[in-house]
Amino acid sequence: MAETAWWEKRWFLALIVLASAIPLLIPETPPLVDLPGHMGRFRVQLDLANSRDLQRYFEFHWMLVGNLGVDLLVIPLEPLIGLESAVKLIVAAIPPLTVVGIFWIAKEVHGRVPPTALFAVPFVYGFPFNFGFINFSLSTGLALIAFAFWLYLTNHHRLALRAWLFTAISCALWIVHAYGWGILGMLAFASELIRQRDIGRSWRRAFGSCVVAMLPLSIPIIVMIAGNGQTVAGGTGYFFPFWGKIYALADMLRDRWVVWDSFGVAVALLLLGAARFEPHLRFSRQLILPALLIWLTFLIMPSQVLGLTYADVRLGPMMFILAIVAIRDTDGNKQISRLLAWLGIAFAALRLIGNMVSFGIADRETRTWLTALSHIPNGAPVLFLIGEFCNQRWEMPRHAHLGGFVITRRNGFANNQWETAGAQLLRVNYPAAGEFRTHRSTITKSPQCLARIARATGKQLLTDQLTSRVLQRFPRDAFDYVWIIQPGEFEMLSSPGLTPIWHRKDAVLYRIEH
């Protein structure tokens, strides 16, 4: 019996699983772009019934939608450890869960965990997670674990048990986020198709058997067709943007430093290329088809689907993870296997250290900006504004939804919540704010950015989104404060009716003198 290599031992794999959470342990709040906005929604769902301040601004109606993962998990945890600690605990669990899925899939497909699987670990901190798509990220991590379990039951010929269990698993995963359920369906279908071919069935019979095998995973389709009386109102568009797809590939590990993050993607592409031509490496047939199916979906999917932004880019880390996990080393050269293991450890460690440093910087900046909250009383309505730089900055805009802390910590109002009928349970009920009710009103643009948009679209330059113009036209009777972080163009000058009461070099808080 062959000796188990050190990178395959359980203690080592468990160490990597735990290490994947380290970047999230030090920050007070995980510095993910959208997370403060989600936390504001959690505060409303938990405290609306007992808070007259929140009742002035929001409504919340529970319904069954495929986007409830963290929303449900905070309910039992919040009374025990508080909302912010509960969110941090849940978010910090997502990378380890995803890494467990990576290693388990590798074990079921290859019979062991090859050293190449270590190169997939950094992609748990990919663009979707860093941007704060937390329900999505939780669902994809759970989808990998569910797919590994699917492979386990398949390998042990427990097909009847698989059908019964995955009737429930697919429904639960859809509730966490519909994307995770869809990914599980694609992976299970493709792997089952290869299994049917391997046992000697024709493509036609194999396809028919796969359709039958997928029936237990199809229950959520009934729920979506029924719609619970709701139709998702978001739009769909931006089909086949060629350069957008190319940029999205480089975007997969986007965090703070363009050269470092792009280098990480280049390492993964180099490994995939080596697996195609290096005799010591092979792609597993059982997993390469699921990986190719995810890549094909990424290529043909539009950038916006039913109001879901970055719909195609969200698949990026997953398609890299699956393609990398599909690689295995042959038994012919243990020296190359050891080299791959050390290179994989170095790659994973350096990426995790980079994430940790980046998150530490973001945490210090966030703590500084959040000192403005000490000047905002409970229940106050705040107009929150940020600068938009036309994607000329690689660094994640982690300040984009900090206004959500006005809701989370002050039970007040901030114009940073999302509203999508059929997909979001929160509704803004503050008509006095007018067009400054939701997250779209938080963005202001610099003159250079507006000029760039005008040149690209051929439309006349519109100035309504300039910070100075926004401060002139927003409904002042609806707000008590204006909080601005990193505006595109603005100098902190006293404006009529606006008194600066807190400021930093790149942020200012005004009290509105009614």
Short mmCIF file of C-alpha atoms in Angstrom, two decimals:
data_model
loop_
_atom_site.label_atom_id
_atom_site.label_comp_id
_atom_site.label_asym_id
_atom_site.label_seq_id
_atom_site.Cartn_x
_atom_site.Cartn_y
_atom_site.Cartn_z
CA MET A 1 0.00 0.00 0.00
CA ALA A 2 1.42 3.37 -1.06
CA GLU A 3 2.33 5.78 1.71
CA THR A 4 0.09 8.83 2.00
CA ALA A 5 1.91 11.99 0.98
CA TRP A 6 2.12 14.72 3.60
CA TRP A 7 -0.08 17.10 1.57
CA GLU A 8 -2.84 14.46 1.57
CA LYS A 9 -2.85 13.89 5.32
CA ARG A 10 -5.94 15.01 7.22
CA TRP A 11 -4.06 17.19 9.67
CA PHE A 12 -2.50 19.17 6.83
CA LEU A 13 -5.77 19.58 4.95
CA ALA A 14 -7.52 20.65 8.17
CA LEU A 15 -4.77 23.24 8.71
CA ILE A 16 -5.36 24.71 5.24
CA VAL A 17 -9.12 24.79 5.86
CA LEU A 18 -8.64 26.75 9.11
CA ALA A 19 -5.98 29.03 7.61
CA SER A 20 -8.40 30.13 4.89
CA ALA A 21 -10.36 32.10 7.51
CA ILE A 22 -7.35 34.05 8.88
CA PRO A 23 -7.79 37.19 6.71
CA LEU A 24 -11.26 37.69 8.25
CA LEU A 25 -10.33 37.27 11.92
CA ILE A 26 -8.63 40.62 12.61
CA PRO A 27 -11.03 43.15 10.99
CA GLU A 28 -13.84 44.34 13.23
CA THR A 29 -16.24 43.89 10.32
CA PRO A 30 -15.32 41.84 7.23
CA PRO A 31 -14.28 44.54 4.71
CA LEU A 32 -16.48 43.35 1.86
CA VAL A 33 -18.01 46.03 -0.37
CA ASP A 34 -21.74 45.24 -0.09
CA LEU A 35 -21.68 43.78 3.43
CA PRO A 36 -22.61 46.97 5.37
CA GLY A 37 -25.70 47.32 3.17
CA HIS A 38 -26.72 43.73 3.92
CA MET A 39 -26.16 44.32 7.63
CA GLY A 40 -28.53 47.27 7.49
CA ARG A 41 -31.17 44.99 6.00
CA PHE A 42 -30.56 42.41 8.73
CA ARG A 43 -31.09 45.11 11.37
CA VAL A 44 -34.42 46.02 9.82
CA GLN A 45 -35.62 42.42 9.60
CA LEU A 46 -34.65 41.76 13.24
CA ASP A 47 -35.76 44.99 14.94
CA LEU A 48 -38.45 46.55 12.75
CA ALA A 49 -41.32 45.39 14.95
CA ASN A 50 -39.79 47.04 18.03
CA SER A 51 -38.23 50.17 16.55
CA ARG A 52 -40.36 53.21 15.76
CA ASP A 53 -37.33 54.81 14.13
CA LEU A 54 -36.99 51.99 11.61
CA GLN A 55 -40.75 51.94 11.05
CA ARG A 56 -40.52 55.54 9.80
CA TYR A 57 -38.35 54.44 6.88
CA PHE A 58 -38.73 50.76 6.04
CA GLU A 59 -41.08 47.84 5.50
CA PHE A 60 -40.10 44.18 5.58
CA HIS A 61 -42.22 41.29 4.34
CA TRP A 62 -41.04 37.70 4.49
CA MET A 63 -41.53 35.53 1.42
CA LEU A 64 -39.86 32.52 -0.12
CA VAL A 65 -37.08 33.64 -2.48
CA GLY A 66 -33.80 32.09 -3.53
CA ASN A 67 -31.64 34.58 -1.64
CA LEU A 68 -32.06 34.03 2.11
CA GLY A 69 -28.90 32.28 3.31
CA VAL A 70 -27.32 34.71 5.77
CA ASP A 71 -30.68 36.45 6.34
CA LEU A 72 -31.94 33.28 8.03
CA LEU A 73 -28.73 32.37 9.84
CA VAL A 74 -28.52 35.67 11.71
CA ILE A 75 -31.92 35.10 13.32
CA PRO A 76 -30.79 32.47 15.89
CA LEU A 77 -27.27 33.93 16.28
CA GLU A 78 -28.12 37.60 16.86
CA PRO A 79 -29.72 37.12 20.32
CA LEU A 80 -26.63 35.16 21.43
CA ILE A 81 -23.72 37.27 20.18
CA GLY A 82 -25.18 40.38 18.56
CA LEU A 83 -25.76 41.19 14.92
CA GLU A 84 -22.28 42.30 13.89
CA SER A 85 -20.57 39.35 15.59
CA ALA A 86 -23.09 36.96 14.04
CA VAL A 87 -22.42 38.33 10.57
CA LYS A 88 -18.66 38.14 11.10
CA LEU A 89 -18.93 34.51 12.26
CA ILE A 90 -21.03 33.49 9.27
CA VAL A 91 -18.87 35.32 6.74
CA ALA A 92 -15.65 33.94 8.27
CA ALA A 93 -17.06 30.42 7.85
CA ILE A 94 -17.57 30.78 4.07
CA PRO A 95 -13.91 30.35 2.96
CA PRO A 96 -13.34 27.23 5.14
CA LEU A 97 -16.58 25.68 3.89
CA THR A 98 -15.51 26.32 0.32
CA VAL A 99 -12.06 24.79 0.90
CA VAL A 100 -13.69 21.71 2.46
CA GLY A 101 -15.70 21.36 -0.74
CA ILE A 102 -12.56 21.71 -2.88
CA PHE A 103 -10.65 18.99 -1.03
CA TRP A 104 -13.63 16.64 -0.77
CA ILE A 105 -14.35 16.86 -4.51
CA ALA A 106 -10.67 16.17 -5.23
CA LYS A 107 -10.78 13.13 -2.94
CA GLU A 108 -13.90 11.70 -4.61
CA VAL A 109 -12.69 12.33 -8.16
CA HIS A 110 -9.02 11.35 -7.84
CA GLY A 111 -9.16 8.99 -4.87
CA ARG A 112 -6.83 11.36 -3.03
CA VAL A 113 -6.11 15.08 -2.81
CA PRO A 114 -3.47 15.89 -5.47
CA PRO A 115 -1.00 18.71 -4.76
CA THR A 116 -2.50 20.76 -7.58
CA ALA A 117 -5.70 21.23 -5.52
CA LEU A 118 -3.79 23.69 -3.30
CA PHE A 119 -3.73 26.16 -6.21
CA ALA A 120 -7.54 26.42 -6.00
CA VAL A 121 -7.56 27.68 -2.38
CA PRO A 122 -6.87 31.40 -3.12
CA PHE A 123 -9.97 31.61 -5.30
CA VAL A 124 -12.20 31.45 -2.21
CA TYR A 125 -11.26 35.15 -1.92
CA GLY A 126 -12.36 35.89 -5.45
CA PHE A 127 -14.23 38.88 -6.83
CA PRO A 128 -17.75 37.79 -5.72
CA PHE A 129 -16.69 37.23 -2.11
CA ASN A 130 -14.60 40.41 -1.88
CA PHE A 131 -17.50 42.38 -3.31
CA GLY A 132 -19.74 41.12 -0.53
CA PHE A 133 -22.11 38.81 -2.41
CA ILE A 134 -22.46 36.84 0.81
CA ASN A 135 -25.58 34.77 0.10
CA PHE A 136 -24.13 33.89 -3.29
CA SER A 137 -20.72 33.00 -1.82
CA LEU A 138 -22.28 30.90 0.94
CA SER A 139 -24.38 29.03 -1.61
CA THR A 140 -21.42 28.28 -3.90
CA GLY A 141 -19.35 26.99 -0.98
CA LEU A 142 -22.24 24.74 0.06
CA ALA A 143 -22.75 23.73 -3.59
CA LEU A 144 -19.19 22.38 -3.72
CA ILE A 145 -19.81 20.36 -0.54
CA ALA A 146 -23.12 19.10 -1.91
CA PHE A 147 -21.47 18.12 -5.20
CA ALA A 148 -18.78 16.23 -3.29
CA PHE A 149 -21.52 14.39 -1.40
CA TRP A 150 -23.23 13.64 -4.72
CA LEU A 151 -19.98 12.10 -5.98
CA TYR A 152 -19.54 10.15 -2.73
CA LEU A 153 -23.00 8.57 -2.99
CA THR A 154 -22.41 7.88 -6.68
CA ASN A 155 -19.05 6.23 -6.07
CA HIS A 156 -20.66 4.01 -3.40
CA HIS A 157 -23.58 3.12 -5.73
CA ARG A 158 -26.19 4.64 -3.39
CA LEU A 159 -28.27 6.12 -6.21
CA ALA A 160 -31.70 5.69 -4.58
CA LEU A 161 -30.47 7.33 -1.37
CA ARG A 162 -28.89 10.07 -3.50
CA ALA A 163 -32.23 10.83 -5.12
CA TRP A 164 -34.05 11.13 -1.78
CA LEU A 165 -31.41 13.20 -0.05
CA PHE A 166 -30.87 15.63 -2.90
CA THR A 167 -34.55 16.41 -3.11
CA ALA A 168 -34.11 18.18 0.23
CA ILE A 169 -30.54 19.37 -0.34
CA SER A 170 -31.41 21.11 -3.61
CA CYS A 171 -34.34 22.95 -2.02
CA ALA A 172 -32.23 24.07 0.94
CA LEU A 173 -29.44 25.25 -1.35
CA TRP A 174 -31.89 27.21 -3.52
CA ILE A 175 -33.14 29.03 -0.41
CA VAL A 176 -29.57 30.05 0.43
CA HIS A 177 -29.15 31.45 -3.10
CA ALA A 178 -30.53 30.26 -6.43
CA TYR A 179 -27.08 30.54 -8.03
CA GLY A 180 -25.67 27.82 -5.80
CA TRP A 181 -28.54 25.52 -6.72
CA GLY A 182 -27.94 26.20 -10.41
CA ILE A 183 -24.23 25.47 -10.09
CA LEU A 184 -24.95 22.21 -8.26
CA GLY A 185 -27.34 21.20 -11.05
CA MET A 186 -24.76 21.85 -13.77
CA LEU A 187 -22.03 19.97 -11.92
CA ALA A 188 -24.24 16.99 -11.09
CA PHE A 189 -25.61 16.75 -14.63
CA ALA A 190 -22.21 16.89 -16.32
CA SER A 191 -20.59 14.40 -13.96
CA GLU A 192 -23.53 12.01 -14.29
CA LEU A 193 -23.30 12.26 -18.09
CA ILE A 194 -19.65 11.17 -17.96
CA ARG A 195 -20.54 8.30 -15.59
CA GLN A 196 -23.26 7.08 -17.91
CA ARG A 197 -20.82 7.15 -20.83
CA ASP A 198 -18.19 5.30 -18.80
CA ILE A 199 -20.57 2.40 -18.17
CA GLY A 200 -21.03 2.03 -21.92
CA ARG A 201 -24.26 3.85 -22.73
CA SER A 202 -24.72 5.81 -25.92
CA TRP A 203 -24.88 9.60 -25.79
CA ARG A 204 -28.64 9.47 -26.32
CA ARG A 205 -29.30 6.97 -23.53
CA ALA A 206 -26.78 8.69 -21.26
CA PHE A 207 -28.49 12.05 -21.74
CA GLY A 208 -31.93 10.55 -21.00
CA SER A 209 -30.63 8.87 -17.84
CA CYS A 210 -29.12 12.20 -16.73
CA VAL A 211 -32.46 13.96 -17.13
CA VAL A 212 -34.09 11.36 -14.88
CA ALA A 213 -31.26 11.65 -12.34
CA MET A 214 -31.76 15.42 -12.20
CA LEU A 215 -35.44 15.23 -11.27
CA PRO A 216 -34.75 15.31 -7.49
CA LEU A 217 -32.86 18.59 -8.02
CA SER A 218 -35.70 20.20 -9.98
CA ILE A 219 -38.17 20.96 -7.17
CA PRO A 220 -37.08 24.64 -6.89
CA ILE A 221 -38.20 25.14 -10.49
CA ILE A 222 -41.79 24.66 -9.32
CA VAL A 223 -41.30 27.33 -6.64
CA MET A 224 -39.82 29.76 -9.15
CA ILE A 225 -42.64 29.20 -11.63
CA ALA A 226 -45.22 29.72 -8.90
CA GLY A 227 -43.31 32.83 -7.90
CA ASN A 228 -45.05 33.17 -4.55
CA GLY A 229 -47.06 35.95 -6.13
CA GLN A 230 -43.89 37.87 -6.99
CA THR A 231 -42.02 38.45 -10.24
CA VAL A 232 -38.40 39.49 -10.20
CA ALA A 233 -38.47 42.97 -11.66
CA GLY A 234 -34.79 43.46 -12.51
CA GLY A 235 -33.58 43.74 -16.09
CA THR A 236 -31.34 41.50 -18.18
CA GLY A 237 -28.74 42.85 -20.56
CA TYR A 238 -25.11 43.39 -21.65
CA PHE A 239 -24.78 40.29 -23.82
CA PHE A 240 -21.41 39.12 -25.13
CA PRO A 241 -19.21 42.07 -24.12
CA PHE A 242 -15.94 40.61 -25.49
CA TRP A 243 -13.56 42.96 -23.75
CA GLY A 244 -15.68 42.77 -20.63
CA LYS A 245 -15.18 39.00 -20.52
CA ILE A 246 -11.41 39.40 -20.97
CA TYR A 247 -11.29 41.99 -18.19
CA ALA A 248 -13.44 39.71 -16.01
CA LEU A 249 -10.82 36.95 -16.26
CA ALA A 250 -8.15 39.29 -14.87
CA ASP A 251 -10.71 40.43 -12.29
CA MET A 252 -11.14 37.03 -10.61
CA LEU A 253 -8.84 37.73 -7.64
CA ARG A 254 -9.41 41.49 -7.53
CA ASP A 255 -8.70 42.94 -4.13
CA ARG A 256 -6.31 45.92 -3.89
CA TRP A 257 -3.17 45.67 -6.08
CA VAL A 258 -3.66 45.16 -9.81
CA VAL A 259 -0.27 43.58 -10.51
CA TRP A 260 -0.47 41.19 -7.57
CA ASP A 261 -4.06 40.16 -8.20
CA SER A 262 -3.52 39.69 -11.94
CA PHE A 263 -0.37 37.67 -11.23
CA GLY A 264 -2.48 35.25 -9.17
CA VAL A 265 -4.78 34.65 -12.13
CA ALA A 266 -1.75 34.21 -14.39
CA VAL A 267 -0.40 31.48 -12.09
CA ALA A 268 -3.71 29.60 -12.33
CA LEU A 269 -3.78 29.92 -16.13
CA LEU A 270 -0.18 28.71 -16.30
CA LEU A 271 -1.10 25.63 -14.25
CA LEU A 272 -4.07 24.90 -16.52
CA GLY A 273 -1.86 25.24 -19.58
CA ALA A 274 0.75 22.95 -18.06
CA ALA A 275 -1.91 20.34 -17.33
CA ARG A 276 -2.77 20.31 -21.03
CA PHE A 277 0.79 19.71 -22.25
CA GLU A 278 2.81 18.31 -19.30
CA PRO A 279 2.87 14.45 -19.38
CA HIS A 280 2.98 14.32 -15.57
CA LEU A 281 -0.39 16.07 -15.29
CA ARG A 282 -3.83 14.97 -16.44
CA PHE A 283 -7.39 16.31 -16.41
CA SER A 284 -10.02 14.02 -14.90
CA ARG A 285 -12.80 13.21 -17.38
CA GLN A 286 -15.27 13.11 -14.51
CA LEU A 287 -14.63 16.73 -13.59
CA ILE A 288 -13.38 18.44 -16.74
CA LEU A 289 -16.83 18.40 -18.37
CA PRO A 290 -18.48 20.12 -15.36
CA ALA A 291 -15.65 22.66 -15.40
CA LEU A 292 -16.09 23.29 -19.14
CA LEU A 293 -19.84 23.69 -18.64
CA ILE A 294 -19.23 26.45 -16.06
CA TRP A 295 -16.76 28.13 -18.44
CA LEU A 296 -19.29 27.98 -21.30
CA THR A 297 -21.99 29.45 -19.06
CA PHE A 298 -19.63 32.30 -18.14
CA LEU A 299 -19.00 33.06 -21.82
CA ILE A 300 -22.64 33.16 -22.93
CA MET A 301 -24.23 34.67 -19.81
CA PRO A 302 -25.02 38.41 -19.92
CA SER A 303 -23.53 40.68 -17.30
CA GLN A 304 -26.95 41.43 -15.78
CA VAL A 305 -29.67 38.82 -15.22
CA LEU A 306 -33.02 39.81 -13.67
CA GLY A 307 -31.38 42.73 -11.91
CA LEU A 308 -28.47 40.60 -10.66
CA THR A 309 -25.28 42.55 -11.41
CA TYR A 310 -21.99 40.88 -12.35
CA ALA A 311 -23.99 37.75 -13.15
CA ASP A 312 -21.26 36.32 -15.36
CA VAL A 313 -18.29 37.50 -13.29
CA ARG A 314 -19.69 35.71 -10.24
CA LEU A 315 -18.94 32.41 -11.95
CA GLY A 316 -15.27 33.26 -12.43
CA PRO A 317 -13.70 31.85 -9.25
CA MET A 318 -15.90 28.76 -9.48
CA MET A 319 -14.76 27.93 -13.01
CA PHE A 320 -11.10 28.31 -11.97
CA ILE A 321 -11.64 26.17 -8.87
CA LEU A 322 -13.26 23.33 -10.82
CA ALA A 323 -10.72 23.42 -13.64
CA ILE A 324 -7.83 23.31 -11.14
CA VAL A 325 -9.39 20.54 -9.05
CA ALA A 326 -9.83 18.52 -12.26
CA ILE A 327 -6.03 18.30 -12.52
CA ARG A 328 -4.20 15.37 -11.02
CA ASP A 329 -0.57 14.33 -11.03
CA THR A 330 0.31 10.86 -12.28
CA ASP A 331 2.19 8.38 -10.11
CA GLY A 332 5.29 8.45 -12.23
CA ASN A 333 7.32 11.24 -10.66
CA LYS A 334 7.13 11.89 -6.92
CA GLN A 335 9.71 14.66 -7.17
CA ILE A 336 7.43 16.72 -9.42
CA SER A 337 4.49 16.02 -7.09
CA ARG A 338 6.46 17.35 -4.11
CA LEU A 339 7.48 20.40 -6.13
CA LEU A 340 3.84 21.06 -7.04
CA ALA A 341 2.84 20.70 -3.39
CA TRP A 342 5.41 23.27 -2.23
CA LEU A 343 4.48 25.65 -5.05
CA GLY A 344 0.79 25.22 -4.19
CA ILE A 345 1.45 25.97 -0.53
CA ALA A 346 3.49 29.04 -1.44
CA PHE A 347 0.81 30.31 -3.81
CA ALA A 348 -2.00 29.79 -1.29
CA ALA A 349 0.00 31.25 1.61
CA LEU A 350 1.12 34.35 -0.29
CA ARG A 351 -2.39 35.05 -1.56
CA LEU A 352 -3.89 34.62 1.93
CA ILE A 353 -1.21 36.89 3.42
CA GLY A 354 -1.99 39.46 0.75
CA ASN A 355 -5.70 39.27 1.58
CA MET A 356 -4.89 39.62 5.27
CA VAL A 357 -2.79 42.75 4.70
CA SER A 358 -5.39 44.25 2.38
CA PHE A 359 -8.21 43.57 4.82
CA GLY A 360 -6.17 45.09 7.65
CA ILE A 361 -5.70 48.30 5.65
CA ALA A 362 -9.41 48.39 4.84
CA ASP A 363 -10.30 47.81 8.49
CA ARG A 364 -8.22 50.80 9.63
CA GLU A 365 -9.80 53.03 6.98
CA THR A 366 -13.28 51.83 7.87
CA ARG A 367 -12.80 52.44 11.60
CA THR A 368 -11.68 56.00 10.80
CA TRP A 369 -14.68 56.71 8.59
CA LEU A 370 -17.11 55.20 11.09
CA THR A 371 -16.10 57.68 13.79
CA ALA A 372 -18.60 59.96 12.02
CA LEU A 373 -21.39 57.86 13.56
CA SER A 374 -20.67 59.33 16.99
CA HIS A 375 -22.07 62.64 15.66
CA ILE A 376 -25.29 61.09 14.31
CA PRO A 377 -28.15 60.60 16.80
CA ASN A 378 -30.37 57.53 16.81
CA GLY A 379 -33.11 57.52 14.20
CA ALA A 380 -31.65 60.32 12.08
CA PRO A 381 -32.05 60.27 8.26
CA VAL A 382 -28.68 60.57 6.51
CA LEU A 383 -27.90 61.24 2.86
CA PHE A 384 -24.87 59.06 2.10
CA LEU A 385 -22.72 59.91 -0.94
CA ILE A 386 -19.59 58.36 -2.46
CA GLY A 387 -17.42 59.08 -5.48
CA GLU A 388 -17.46 56.94 -8.62
CA PHE A 389 -14.25 56.87 -10.62
CA CYS A 390 -15.42 55.12 -13.78
CA ASN A 391 -13.56 51.90 -12.90
CA GLN A 392 -10.23 53.70 -13.05
CA ARG A 393 -9.33 52.29 -9.65
CA TRP A 394 -8.52 48.61 -9.21
CA GLU A 395 -8.88 48.69 -5.43
CA MET A 396 -12.24 47.41 -4.21
CA PRO A 397 -14.51 50.38 -3.25
CA ARG A 398 -15.00 49.19 0.32
CA HIS A 399 -16.51 52.51 1.39
CA ALA A 400 -19.41 52.16 -1.05
CA HIS A 401 -22.02 50.95 1.46
CA LEU A 402 -20.72 52.21 4.80
CA GLY A 403 -23.94 54.20 5.06
CA GLY A 404 -25.53 50.89 6.09
CA PHE A 405 -23.99 51.39 9.54
CA VAL A 406 -26.40 54.29 10.05
CA ILE A 407 -29.13 51.63 10.02
CA THR A 408 -27.16 48.93 11.83
CA ARG A 409 -25.84 51.08 14.70
CA ARG A 410 -28.21 54.05 14.79
CA ASN A 411 -31.56 52.64 13.62
CA GLY A 412 -31.62 55.57 11.23
CA PHE A 413 -32.10 55.97 7.49
CA ALA A 414 -29.43 55.88 4.81
CA ASN A 415 -30.07 55.79 1.07
CA ASN A 416 -28.03 52.64 0.43
CA GLN A 417 -30.57 49.80 0.44
CA TRP A 418 -31.44 47.70 -2.61
CA GLU A 419 -34.99 47.30 -3.89
CA THR A 420 -35.75 44.54 -6.41
CA ALA A 421 -39.28 43.19 -6.45
CA GLY A 422 -39.30 39.42 -6.06
CA ALA A 423 -35.67 39.28 -4.91
CA GLN A 424 -35.43 41.61 -1.89
CA LEU A 425 -37.65 41.48 1.20
CA LEU A 426 -36.95 45.04 2.35
CA ARG A 427 -38.89 48.01 1.01
CA VAL A 428 -37.99 51.65 1.55
CA ASN A 429 -41.07 53.52 2.76
CA TYR A 430 -39.74 57.07 2.92
CA PRO A 431 -41.35 59.03 0.08
CA ALA A 432 -39.92 62.33 1.35
CA ALA A 433 -36.49 61.22 0.09
CA GLY A 434 -37.78 61.11 -3.50
CA GLU A 435 -35.13 59.87 -5.92
CA PHE A 436 -32.66 59.66 -3.01
CA ARG A 437 -34.31 56.59 -1.50
CA THR A 438 -32.14 53.67 -2.63
CA HIS A 439 -28.52 52.74 -3.31
CA ARG A 440 -28.46 54.19 -6.82
CA SER A 441 -28.59 57.71 -5.34
CA THR A 442 -25.38 57.27 -3.34
CA ILE A 443 -23.08 57.60 -6.36
CA THR A 444 -21.64 60.91 -7.48
CA LYS A 445 -19.21 61.33 -10.36
CA SER A 446 -16.22 63.51 -11.07
CA PRO A 447 -16.23 65.85 -14.09
CA GLN A 448 -13.57 63.66 -15.70
CA CYS A 449 -15.73 60.58 -15.24
CA LEU A 450 -18.80 62.26 -16.73
CA ALA A 451 -16.75 63.51 -19.68
CA ARG A 452 -15.45 59.99 -20.28
CA ILE A 453 -19.00 58.60 -20.27
CA ALA A 454 -20.13 61.32 -22.68
CA ARG A 455 -17.30 60.50 -25.11
CA ALA A 456 -18.02 56.77 -24.93
CA THR A 457 -21.79 57.11 -25.44
CA GLY A 458 -21.91 60.17 -27.65
CA LYS A 459 -24.48 61.72 -25.32
CA GLN A 460 -24.49 65.22 -23.94
CA LEU A 461 -22.57 65.70 -20.70
CA LEU A 462 -24.99 65.53 -17.76
CA THR A 463 -23.95 67.27 -14.55
CA ASP A 464 -26.71 66.13 -12.16
CA GLN A 465 -24.38 63.51 -10.64
CA LEU A 466 -21.65 65.97 -9.74
CA THR A 467 -21.28 66.16 -5.95
CA SER A 468 -21.84 69.90 -5.95
CA ARG A 469 -25.03 69.51 -8.01
CA VAL A 470 -26.35 66.70 -5.78
CA LEU A 471 -25.87 68.93 -2.72
CA GLN A 472 -27.95 71.61 -4.41
CA ARG A 473 -30.88 69.48 -5.49
CA PHE A 474 -31.46 66.79 -2.84
CA PRO A 475 -34.60 67.26 -0.67
CA ARG A 476 -33.17 68.84 2.46
CA ASP A 477 -36.36 68.49 4.49
CA ALA A 478 -36.04 64.70 4.22
CA PHE A 479 -32.56 64.48 5.78
CA ASP A 480 -30.77 65.73 8.88
CA TYR A 481 -27.20 64.90 7.82
CA VAL A 482 -25.07 64.48 4.69
CA TRP A 483 -22.17 62.03 4.91
CA ILE A 484 -19.69 62.07 2.00
CA ILE A 485 -16.75 59.67 1.53
CA GLN A 486 -14.16 60.02 -1.24
CA PRO A 487 -16.21 62.22 -3.58
CA GLY A 488 -15.09 62.53 -7.17
CA GLU A 489 -14.90 66.32 -7.03
CA PHE A 490 -15.50 68.34 -3.93
CA GLU A 491 -13.81 70.63 -1.45
CA MET A 492 -15.02 70.78 2.11
CA LEU A 493 -16.51 74.25 2.08
CA SER A 494 -19.39 75.49 4.18
CA SER A 495 -22.44 75.58 1.97
CA PRO A 496 -25.63 77.46 2.80
CA GLY A 497 -27.59 75.35 5.26
CA LEU A 498 -24.81 72.72 5.61
CA THR A 499 -22.53 72.86 8.65
CA PRO A 500 -19.49 70.53 8.72
CA ILE A 501 -19.35 68.78 12.12
CA TRP A 502 -16.78 66.04 11.34
CA HIS A 503 -14.22 65.61 8.61
CA ARG A 504 -11.18 63.66 7.51
CA LYS A 505 -8.92 64.20 4.52
CA ASP A 506 -11.32 62.27 2.25
CA ALA A 507 -14.66 62.46 4.08
CA VAL A 508 -17.00 64.95 5.68
CA LEU A 509 -20.22 64.91 7.68
CA TYR A 510 -22.61 67.87 7.41
CA ARG A 511 -25.50 68.76 9.67
CA ILE A 512 -28.39 70.23 7.73
CA GLU A 513 -29.66 73.46 9.27
CA HIS A 514 -33.40 73.33 8.69
#
